[in-house]
């Protein structure tokens, strides 16, 4: 299982996450599942974690925006494949907080933003009973479902 990301979408993810640094940024990965996860769109979201002072290491997604993303994905015959978010000045590993809130079947793309610039990323698939499977990321010129 590989997470293929269209390079245009990758640049949008990186720009979004760098622009909200030093807070965690977040959004949804849209695409299709064939033998692999194919990301060819995204839905950037605002971090709505209630305590703004904690947004450096916490994020929350708006349920209303999630519904809008679902409608958009449906209209484009896509699925919500998972969530992307940043770890400002922290390695791109699932934290205990991330894992506690993770949903089975979703991909979690984590990008470390170090001093305002993306420099490392990792992806994980959450399987049954919250088992974590690291999956490789490949940025490609164009994702073809």
Tab-separated table of C-alpha atoms in Angstrom:
chain	number	residue	atom	x	y	z
A	1	UNK	CA	0.000	0.000	0.000
A	2	UNK	CA	1.391	3.375	-1.093
A	3	UNK	CA	0.067	6.915	-0.692
A	4	UNK	CA	0.404	8.573	-4.108
A	5	UNK	CA	-0.015	12.367	-4.029
A	6	UNK	CA	-0.317	14.570	-7.088
A	7	UNK	CA	2.606	17.042	-6.965
A	8	UNK	CA	0.256	20.042	-7.369
A	9	UNK	CA	-1.741	18.841	-4.357
A	10	UNK	CA	1.484	18.249	-2.417
A	11	UNK	CA	2.545	21.861	-3.024
A	12	UNK	CA	-0.871	23.068	-1.829
A	13	UNK	CA	-0.566	20.982	1.355
A	14	UNK	CA	2.926	22.302	2.064
A	15	UNK	CA	1.916	25.918	1.374
A	16	UNK	CA	-1.108	25.602	3.637
A	17	UNK	CA	0.871	24.102	6.512
A	18	UNK	CA	3.781	26.539	6.195
A	19	UNK	CA	1.375	29.497	6.137
A	20	UNK	CA	-0.247	28.573	9.454
A	21	UNK	CA	3.055	27.876	11.238
A	22	UNK	CA	3.695	27.953	14.224
A	23	UNK	CA	0.227	26.469	14.710
A	24	UNK	CA	-0.738	23.015	13.489
A	25	UNK	CA	-2.473	23.124	10.153
A	26	UNK	CA	-4.942	20.510	8.974
A	27	UNK	CA	-7.155	19.397	6.143
A	28	UNK	CA	-8.598	16.420	4.315
A	29	UNK	CA	-7.074	14.247	1.607
A	30	UNK	CA	-9.478	13.485	-1.246
A	31	UNK	CA	-9.074	10.835	-3.895
A	32	UNK	CA	-9.706	7.203	-4.693
A	33	UNK	CA	-8.605	3.832	-3.410
A	34	UNK	CA	-7.483	1.271	-5.916
A	35	UNK	CA	-4.576	-0.946	-4.934
A	36	UNK	CA	-3.143	2.180	-3.320
A	37	UNK	CA	-4.386	5.505	-1.997
A	38	UNK	CA	-4.451	8.071	-4.812
A	39	UNK	CA	-4.719	11.690	-3.636
A	40	UNK	CA	-5.745	14.066	-6.391
A	41	UNK	CA	-7.547	16.738	-4.391
A	42	UNK	CA	-7.681	18.187	-0.910
A	43	UNK	CA	-9.880	20.217	1.367
A	44	UNK	CA	-7.804	22.615	3.505
A	45	UNK	CA	-9.393	23.374	6.853
A	46	UNK	CA	-8.894	25.809	9.676
A	47	UNK	CA	-7.600	24.467	12.966
A	48	UNK	CA	-10.551	25.074	15.285
A	49	UNK	CA	-8.966	23.738	18.474
A	50	UNK	CA	-10.752	25.704	21.188
A	51	UNK	CA	-7.714	26.895	23.147
A	52	UNK	CA	-5.693	28.967	20.684
A	53	UNK	CA	-2.603	28.744	22.897
A	54	UNK	CA	-2.553	24.963	22.424
A	55	UNK	CA	-2.758	25.030	18.614
A	56	UNK	CA	1.016	24.558	18.394
A	57	UNK	CA	0.469	20.895	19.250
A	58	UNK	CA	-3.271	20.299	18.874
A	59	UNK	CA	-5.766	20.535	16.058
A	60	UNK	CA	-9.470	20.021	15.570
A	61	UNK	CA	-11.552	19.902	12.423
A	62	UNK	CA	-14.886	21.651	12.066
A	63	UNK	CA	-17.780	19.182	11.667
A	64	UNK	CA	-19.551	21.669	9.398
A	65	UNK	CA	-16.509	21.940	7.141
A	66	UNK	CA	-16.168	18.136	7.181
A	67	UNK	CA	-19.740	17.863	5.827
A	68	UNK	CA	-18.920	20.404	3.119
A	69	UNK	CA	-15.861	18.346	2.190
A	70	UNK	CA	-17.986	15.188	2.009
A	71	UNK	CA	-20.431	16.917	-0.338
A	72	UNK	CA	-17.596	18.163	-2.535
A	73	UNK	CA	-15.968	14.731	-2.612
A	74	UNK	CA	-19.303	13.101	-3.538
A	75	UNK	CA	-19.860	15.629	-6.327
A	76	UNK	CA	-16.421	14.808	-7.749
A	77	UNK	CA	-16.793	11.029	-7.251
A	78	UNK	CA	-13.989	11.061	-4.698
A	79	UNK	CA	-13.589	9.764	-1.162
A	80	UNK	CA	-12.203	11.356	1.945
A	81	UNK	CA	-9.081	9.227	2.263
A	82	UNK	CA	-7.751	10.781	5.433
A	83	UNK	CA	-6.395	13.774	7.236
A	84	UNK	CA	-3.217	15.767	6.794
A	85	UNK	CA	-1.770	17.922	9.527
A	86	UNK	CA	1.491	19.471	10.591
A	87	UNK	CA	3.791	19.038	13.538
A	88	UNK	CA	5.481	22.402	14.057
A	89	UNK	CA	9.118	21.823	15.053
A	90	UNK	CA	8.339	18.224	16.009
A	91	UNK	CA	8.942	14.919	14.165
A	92	UNK	CA	6.186	13.592	11.880
A	93	UNK	CA	5.198	10.656	14.035
A	94	UNK	CA	1.728	9.953	15.365
A	95	UNK	CA	1.551	11.349	18.863
A	96	UNK	CA	-0.524	9.654	21.543
A	97	UNK	CA	-3.019	12.498	21.043
A	98	UNK	CA	-3.134	11.821	17.286
A	99	UNK	CA	-3.627	8.106	17.791
A	100	UNK	CA	-6.329	8.607	20.413
A	101	UNK	CA	-8.365	10.653	17.930
A	102	UNK	CA	-7.538	8.582	14.814
A	103	UNK	CA	-10.266	6.796	12.866
A	104	UNK	CA	-9.866	3.314	11.497
A	105	UNK	CA	-9.491	3.117	7.742
A	106	UNK	CA	-8.148	6.638	7.342
A	107	UNK	CA	-4.704	7.715	6.203
A	108	UNK	CA	-2.895	10.279	8.347
A	109	UNK	CA	-0.282	12.381	6.583
A	110	UNK	CA	1.924	14.296	8.990
A	111	UNK	CA	4.330	16.981	7.787
A	112	UNK	CA	6.982	18.440	10.067
A	113	UNK	CA	7.274	22.192	9.650
A	114	UNK	CA	10.665	23.205	10.989
A	115	UNK	CA	11.235	26.932	11.440
A	116	UNK	CA	8.424	27.605	8.990
A	117	UNK	CA	9.502	25.172	6.244
A	118	UNK	CA	8.320	21.639	5.493
A	119	UNK	CA	11.235	19.264	5.823
A	120	UNK	CA	9.938	15.786	6.605
A	121	UNK	CA	6.726	13.810	6.206
A	122	UNK	CA	5.298	10.413	7.044
A	123	UNK	CA	2.002	8.663	6.394
A	124	UNK	CA	0.134	6.106	8.456
A	125	UNK	CA	-2.886	3.927	7.902
A	126	UNK	CA	-5.002	3.202	10.956
A	127	UNK	CA	-6.255	-0.377	10.803
A	128	UNK	CA	-8.491	-2.451	13.064
A	129	UNK	CA	-8.142	-1.846	16.780
A	130	UNK	CA	-6.096	1.299	16.073
A	131	UNK	CA	-3.096	-0.593	14.812
A	132	UNK	CA	-0.767	1.729	12.954
A	133	UNK	CA	0.779	0.844	9.612
A	134	UNK	CA	3.393	3.214	8.191
A	135	UNK	CA	2.923	3.581	4.450
A	136	UNK	CA	5.302	5.068	1.881
A	137	UNK	CA	4.538	8.395	0.227
A	138	UNK	CA	5.201	9.041	-3.434
A	139	UNK	CA	4.763	12.483	-4.948
A	140	UNK	CA	3.955	12.047	-8.640
A	141	UNK	CA	3.411	14.391	-11.547
A	142	UNK	CA	-0.205	13.388	-11.894
A	143	UNK	CA	-2.399	10.880	-10.078
A	144	UNK	CA	-4.332	8.770	-12.567
A	145	UNK	CA	-7.168	6.709	-11.078
